[in-house]
Amino acid sequence: MAIVFTMLFSGGLIPLYLVVRATGLINTIWALIIPGLVSTFNMLIMKTYFENLPAEVEEAAKVDGCGDIQTWVRIVLPLSTPIMATLGLFYGVGHWNAYFAGIMYLNDKSLYPIQVVLRNMIQTPNVSQELAIANPMTLAALPPETIKMATVVVAIIPVLVIYPFLQRYFVKGMLLGAIKG
């Protein structure tokens, strides 16, 4: 119940900032990763998935002489690749698209993630200030909207490249819970 309570009620933005500052993560890349490392919702999804794995497989491993860790590494982890791939994609896309943490925790512009740069480019009319390109003459020849849309495409490419490789795990996860017969 305590874990579900944190899903409904959070401590708030200011206490989270104070915790990140107290741990010395301000102006580091870890300030973007560590605060959102564990999601209560995703943890409940994974718990439900592990509970629905067949107990007979684990019992067979125990009969064959596997210990708890060996059963987990050799049996449970290979069976749980669909849920891990799904949650990995959820976390990856969530961290990739997050820009508020970059604004809140980072002061050094060289550490800004691409989403913060893109947000700043869209909000400011002068795109050249955000890009810091060595040759401003080539930048002046392009319309600002072209540079903004090119940055949007560059920001989308990693997700578009990774998704087809993880899509097969989504299909396996759906078929695992389907009725067979």
PDB file of C-alpha atoms in Angstrom:
ATOM      1  CA  MET A   1       0.000   0.000   0.000  1.00  0.00           C
ATOM      2  CA  ALA A   2       2.885   2.348   0.679  1.00  0.00           C
ATOM      3  CA  ILE A   3       4.153   1.915  -2.877  1.00  0.00           C
ATOM      4  CA  VAL A   4       0.731   2.533  -4.421  1.00  0.00           C
ATOM      5  CA  PHE A   5       0.387   5.617  -2.196  1.00  0.00           C
ATOM      6  CA  THR A   6       3.496   7.115  -3.855  1.00  0.00           C
ATOM      7  CA  MET A   7       1.868   6.569  -7.230  1.00  0.00           C
ATOM      8  CA  LEU A   8      -1.103   8.720  -6.235  1.00  0.00           C
ATOM      9  CA  PHE A   9       0.614  11.342  -4.073  1.00  0.00           C
ATOM     10  CA  SER A  10       4.142  12.585  -4.628  1.00  0.00           C
ATOM     11  CA  GLY A  11       6.300  14.679  -2.350  1.00  0.00           C
ATOM     12  CA  GLY A  12       6.231  17.585  -4.755  1.00  0.00           C
ATOM     13  CA  LEU A  13       8.608  19.461  -6.987  1.00  0.00           C
ATOM     14  CA  ILE A  14      10.444  21.469  -4.343  1.00  0.00           C
ATOM     15  CA  PRO A  15      11.314  18.495  -2.078  1.00  0.00           C
ATOM     16  CA  LEU A  16      12.501  16.561  -5.146  1.00  0.00           C
ATOM     17  CA  TYR A  17      14.760  19.462  -6.124  1.00  0.00           C
ATOM     18  CA  LEU A  18      16.108  19.689  -2.573  1.00  0.00           C
ATOM     19  CA  VAL A  19      16.903  15.968  -2.547  1.00  0.00           C
ATOM     20  CA  VAL A  20      18.673  16.176  -5.908  1.00  0.00           C
ATOM     21  CA  ARG A  21      20.645  19.211  -4.717  1.00  0.00           C
ATOM     22  CA  ALA A  22      21.532  17.556  -1.379  1.00  0.00           C
ATOM     23  CA  THR A  23      22.909  14.499  -3.169  1.00  0.00           C
ATOM     24  CA  GLY A  24      25.168  16.687  -5.323  1.00  0.00           C
ATOM     25  CA  LEU A  25      23.536  15.791  -8.622  1.00  0.00           C
ATOM     26  CA  ILE A  26      22.826  19.360  -9.763  1.00  0.00           C
ATOM     27  CA  ASN A  27      24.540  20.111 -13.075  1.00  0.00           C
ATOM     28  CA  THR A  28      25.356  16.454 -13.775  1.00  0.00           C
ATOM     29  CA  ILE A  29      23.831  14.028 -16.251  1.00  0.00           C
ATOM     30  CA  TRP A  30      22.791  11.794 -13.339  1.00  0.00           C
ATOM     31  CA  ALA A  31      20.256  14.408 -12.231  1.00  0.00           C
ATOM     32  CA  LEU A  32      18.298  13.530 -15.375  1.00  0.00           C
ATOM     33  CA  ILE A  33      18.450   9.765 -14.857  1.00  0.00           C
ATOM     34  CA  ILE A  34      18.329   8.891 -11.156  1.00  0.00           C
ATOM     35  CA  PRO A  35      15.145  10.730 -10.008  1.00  0.00           C
ATOM     36  CA  GLY A  36      13.026   8.910 -12.595  1.00  0.00           C
ATOM     37  CA  LEU A  37      14.770   5.570 -12.366  1.00  0.00           C
ATOM     38  CA  VAL A  38      11.947   3.627 -10.718  1.00  0.00           C
ATOM     39  CA  SER A  39       8.327   4.120 -11.664  1.00  0.00           C
ATOM     40  CA  THR A  40       5.666   2.729  -9.358  1.00  0.00           C
ATOM     41  CA  PHE A  41       3.360   1.944 -12.259  1.00  0.00           C
ATOM     42  CA  ASN A  42       6.068   0.059 -14.158  1.00  0.00           C
ATOM     43  CA  MET A  43       7.054  -1.802 -10.998  1.00  0.00           C
ATOM     44  CA  LEU A  44       3.456  -2.981 -10.540  1.00  0.00           C
ATOM     45  CA  ILE A  45       3.333  -4.110 -14.181  1.00  0.00           C
ATOM     46  CA  MET A  46       6.520  -6.130 -13.714  1.00  0.00           C
ATOM     47  CA  LYS A  47       5.278  -7.605 -10.410  1.00  0.00           C
ATOM     48  CA  THR A  48       2.080  -8.771 -12.102  1.00  0.00           C
ATOM     49  CA  TYR A  49       4.070 -10.254 -14.967  1.00  0.00           C
ATOM     50  CA  PHE A  50       6.318 -12.219 -12.591  1.00  0.00           C
ATOM     51  CA  GLU A  51       3.308 -13.482 -10.649  1.00  0.00           C
ATOM     52  CA  ASN A  52       1.752 -14.844 -13.864  1.00  0.00           C
ATOM     53  CA  LEU A  53       4.825 -16.868 -14.835  1.00  0.00           C
ATOM     54  CA  PRO A  54       4.118 -20.593 -14.444  1.00  0.00           C
ATOM     55  CA  ALA A  55       5.209 -21.876 -11.031  1.00  0.00           C
ATOM     56  CA  GLU A  56       5.857 -25.314 -12.544  1.00  0.00           C
ATOM     57  CA  VAL A  57       8.877 -24.003 -14.440  1.00  0.00           C
ATOM     58  CA  GLU A  58      10.459 -22.735 -11.240  1.00  0.00           C
ATOM     59  CA  GLU A  59       9.638 -25.975  -9.432  1.00  0.00           C
ATOM     60  CA  ALA A  60      11.251 -27.975 -12.246  1.00  0.00           C
ATOM     61  CA  ALA A  61      14.393 -25.868 -11.899  1.00  0.00           C
ATOM     62  CA  LYS A  62      14.457 -26.534  -8.140  1.00  0.00           C
ATOM     63  CA  VAL A  63      14.092 -30.281  -8.776  1.00  0.00           C
ATOM     64  CA  ASP A  64      17.006 -30.103 -11.216  1.00  0.00           C
ATOM     65  CA  GLY A  65      19.165 -28.591  -8.489  1.00  0.00           C
ATOM     66  CA  CYS A  66      19.066 -24.877  -9.295  1.00  0.00           C
ATOM     67  CA  GLY A  67      19.292 -22.410  -6.454  1.00  0.00           C
ATOM     68  CA  ASP A  68      17.232 -19.237  -6.256  1.00  0.00           C
ATOM     69  CA  ILE A  69      19.742 -17.057  -8.100  1.00  0.00           C
ATOM     70  CA  GLN A  70      20.418 -19.690 -10.765  1.00  0.00           C
ATOM     71  CA  THR A  71      16.660 -20.138 -11.303  1.00  0.00           C
ATOM     72  CA  TRP A  72      16.231 -16.407 -11.639  1.00  0.00           C
ATOM     73  CA  VAL A  73      19.138 -16.016 -14.093  1.00  0.00           C
ATOM     74  CA  ARG A  74      18.492 -19.112 -16.233  1.00  0.00           C
ATOM     75  CA  ILE A  75      14.689 -19.393 -16.135  1.00  0.00           C
ATOM     76  CA  VAL A  76      12.928 -16.209 -15.042  1.00  0.00           C
ATOM     77  CA  LEU A  77      15.051 -13.620 -16.863  1.00  0.00           C
ATOM     78  CA  PRO A  78      14.833 -15.302 -20.296  1.00  0.00           C
ATOM     79  CA  LEU A  79      11.061 -15.671 -19.864  1.00  0.00           C
ATOM     80  CA  SER A  80      10.703 -12.014 -18.916  1.00  0.00           C
ATOM     81  CA  THR A  81      12.463 -10.447 -21.921  1.00  0.00           C
ATOM     82  CA  PRO A  82       9.158  -9.160 -23.390  1.00  0.00           C
ATOM     83  CA  ILE A  83       8.261  -7.171 -20.278  1.00  0.00           C
ATOM     84  CA  MET A  84      11.818  -5.926 -19.817  1.00  0.00           C
ATOM     85  CA  ALA A  85      11.985  -4.772 -23.433  1.00  0.00           C
ATOM     86  CA  THR A  86       8.630  -3.036 -23.086  1.00  0.00           C
ATOM     87  CA  LEU A  87       9.524  -1.288 -19.853  1.00  0.00           C
ATOM     88  CA  GLY A  88      12.973  -0.460 -21.215  1.00  0.00           C
ATOM     89  CA  LEU A  89      11.329   1.249 -24.165  1.00  0.00           C
ATOM     90  CA  PHE A  90       8.929   3.081 -21.819  1.00  0.00           C
ATOM     91  CA  TYR A  91      11.812   4.330 -19.679  1.00  0.00           C
ATOM     92  CA  GLY A  92      13.978   5.149 -22.678  1.00  0.00           C
ATOM     93  CA  VAL A  93      11.310   7.166 -24.456  1.00  0.00           C
ATOM     94  CA  GLY A  94      10.315   8.827 -21.202  1.00  0.00           C
ATOM     95  CA  HIS A  95      13.875   9.936 -20.464  1.00  0.00           C
ATOM     96  CA  TRP A  96      14.517  10.844 -24.098  1.00  0.00           C
ATOM     97  CA  ASN A  97      11.484  13.134 -24.274  1.00  0.00           C
ATOM     98  CA  ALA A  98      11.956  14.709 -20.832  1.00  0.00           C
ATOM     99  CA  TYR A  99      13.019  18.305 -20.999  1.00  0.00           C
ATOM    100  CA  PHE A 100      11.748  19.708 -17.690  1.00  0.00           C
ATOM    101  CA  ALA A 101      14.404  17.914 -15.632  1.00  0.00           C
ATOM    102  CA  GLY A 102      17.069  19.364 -17.922  1.00  0.00           C
ATOM    103  CA  ILE A 103      15.746  22.854 -17.360  1.00  0.00           C
ATOM    104  CA  MET A 104      15.433  22.360 -13.623  1.00  0.00           C
ATOM    105  CA  TYR A 105      18.678  20.555 -12.765  1.00  0.00           C
ATOM    106  CA  LEU A 106      21.201  21.704 -15.369  1.00  0.00           C
ATOM    107  CA  ASN A 107      22.851  25.110 -15.486  1.00  0.00           C
ATOM    108  CA  ASP A 108      25.581  24.327 -18.008  1.00  0.00           C
ATOM    109  CA  LYS A 109      24.251  24.694 -21.573  1.00  0.00           C
ATOM    110  CA  SER A 110      26.717  22.096 -22.849  1.00  0.00           C
ATOM    111  CA  LEU A 111      24.921  19.437 -20.758  1.00  0.00           C
ATOM    112  CA  TYR A 112      21.447  20.248 -22.082  1.00  0.00           C
ATOM    113  CA  PRO A 113      19.678  17.302 -23.719  1.00  0.00           C
ATOM    114  CA  ILE A 114      18.444  17.770 -27.270  1.00  0.00           C
ATOM    115  CA  GLN A 115      14.871  18.350 -26.092  1.00  0.00           C
ATOM    116  CA  VAL A 116      15.896  21.400 -24.056  1.00  0.00           C
ATOM    117  CA  VAL A 117      17.814  22.775 -27.028  1.00  0.00           C
ATOM    118  CA  LEU A 118      14.791  22.139 -29.249  1.00  0.00           C
ATOM    119  CA  ARG A 119      12.461  23.823 -26.754  1.00  0.00           C
ATOM    120  CA  ASN A 120      14.751  26.846 -26.553  1.00  0.00           C
ATOM    121  CA  MET A 121      14.991  26.991 -30.355  1.00  0.00           C
ATOM    122  CA  ILE A 122      11.223  27.020 -30.711  1.00  0.00           C
ATOM    123  CA  GLN A 123      10.768  29.682 -28.033  1.00  0.00           C
ATOM    124  CA  THR A 124      13.473  32.065 -29.230  1.00  0.00           C
ATOM    125  CA  PRO A 125      13.319  33.687 -32.651  1.00  0.00           C
ATOM    126  CA  ASN A 126      17.121  33.691 -33.026  1.00  0.00           C
ATOM    127  CA  VAL A 127      18.130  30.058 -33.628  1.00  0.00           C
ATOM    128  CA  SER A 128      21.850  30.788 -33.947  1.00  0.00           C
ATOM    129  CA  GLN A 129      22.159  31.511 -30.209  1.00  0.00           C
ATOM    130  CA  GLU A 130      21.043  27.989 -29.335  1.00  0.00           C
ATOM    131  CA  LEU A 131      23.164  26.093 -31.823  1.00  0.00           C
ATOM    132  CA  ALA A 132      26.614  27.673 -31.276  1.00  0.00           C
ATOM    133  CA  ILE A 133      27.793  26.685 -34.744  1.00  0.00           C
ATOM    134  CA  ALA A 134      31.327  27.693 -35.699  1.00  0.00           C
ATOM    135  CA  ASN A 135      30.292  29.084 -39.109  1.00  0.00           C
ATOM    136  CA  PRO A 136      27.339  31.474 -38.696  1.00  0.00           C
ATOM    137  CA  MET A 137      27.336  32.292 -42.431  1.00  0.00           C
ATOM    138  CA  THR A 138      25.926  28.882 -43.375  1.00  0.00           C
ATOM    139  CA  LEU A 139      23.347  29.230 -40.618  1.00  0.00           C
ATOM    140  CA  ALA A 140      22.251  32.640 -41.914  1.00  0.00           C
ATOM    141  CA  ALA A 141      21.536  31.146 -45.344  1.00  0.00           C
ATOM    142  CA  LEU A 142      18.925  28.735 -43.916  1.00  0.00           C
ATOM    143  CA  PRO A 143      15.519  29.811 -42.707  1.00  0.00           C
ATOM    144  CA  PRO A 144      15.049  29.335 -38.946  1.00  0.00           C
ATOM    145  CA  GLU A 145      12.040  27.034 -39.463  1.00  0.00           C
ATOM    146  CA  THR A 146      14.191  24.649 -41.513  1.00  0.00           C
ATOM    147  CA  ILE A 147      16.727  24.340 -38.711  1.00  0.00           C
ATOM    148  CA  LYS A 148      13.961  23.822 -36.129  1.00  0.00           C
ATOM    149  CA  MET A 149      12.303  21.051 -38.124  1.00  0.00           C
ATOM    150  CA  ALA A 150      15.647  19.381 -38.847  1.00  0.00           C
ATOM    151  CA  THR A 151      16.291  19.324 -35.096  1.00  0.00           C
ATOM    152  CA  VAL A 152      12.863  17.738 -34.532  1.00  0.00           C
ATOM    153  CA  VAL A 153      13.729  14.993 -37.042  1.00  0.00           C
ATOM    154  CA  VAL A 154      17.103  14.387 -35.378  1.00  0.00           C
ATOM    155  CA  ALA A 155      15.347  14.127 -31.994  1.00  0.00           C
ATOM    156  CA  ILE A 156      12.917  11.507 -33.342  1.00  0.00           C
ATOM    157  CA  ILE A 157      15.471   9.283 -35.135  1.00  0.00           C
ATOM    158  CA  PRO A 158      16.770   7.290 -32.098  1.00  0.00           C
ATOM    159  CA  VAL A 159      13.275   6.193 -31.079  1.00  0.00           C
ATOM    160  CA  LEU A 160      12.422   5.291 -34.674  1.00  0.00           C
ATOM    161  CA  VAL A 161      15.590   3.203 -34.949  1.00  0.00           C
ATOM    162  CA  ILE A 162      15.150   1.324 -31.655  1.00  0.00           C
ATOM    163  CA  TYR A 163      11.410   0.618 -31.857  1.00  0.00           C
ATOM    164  CA  PRO A 164      11.485  -1.956 -34.732  1.00  0.00           C
ATOM    165  CA  PHE A 165      14.010  -4.074 -32.834  1.00  0.00           C
ATOM    166  CA  LEU A 166      11.849  -4.118 -29.700  1.00  0.00           C
ATOM    167  CA  GLN A 167       8.541  -4.603 -31.514  1.00  0.00           C
ATOM    168  CA  ARG A 168       8.948  -8.393 -31.668  1.00  0.00           C
ATOM    169  CA  TYR A 169       9.031  -8.490 -27.859  1.00  0.00           C
ATOM    170  CA  PHE A 170       5.701  -6.650 -27.757  1.00  0.00           C
ATOM    171  CA  VAL A 171       4.177  -9.353 -29.957  1.00  0.00           C
ATOM    172  CA  LYS A 172       5.653 -12.096 -27.734  1.00  0.00           C
ATOM    173  CA  GLY A 173       4.251 -10.396 -24.644  1.00  0.00           C
ATOM    174  CA  MET A 174       0.771 -10.216 -26.144  1.00  0.00           C
ATOM    175  CA  LEU A 175       0.865 -13.830 -27.295  1.00  0.00           C
ATOM    176  CA  LEU A 176       2.125 -15.017 -23.921  1.00  0.00           C
ATOM    177  CA  GLY A 177      -1.057 -13.924 -22.220  1.00  0.00           C
ATOM    178  CA  ALA A 178      -3.370 -15.021 -25.031  1.00  0.00           C
ATOM    179  CA  ILE A 179      -5.710 -18.003 -24.809  1.00  0.00           C
ATOM    180  CA  LYS A 180      -4.331 -20.961 -26.673  1.00  0.00           C
ATOM    181  CA  GLY A 181      -6.237 -23.942 -27.822  1.00  0.00           C
TER     182      GLY A 181
END
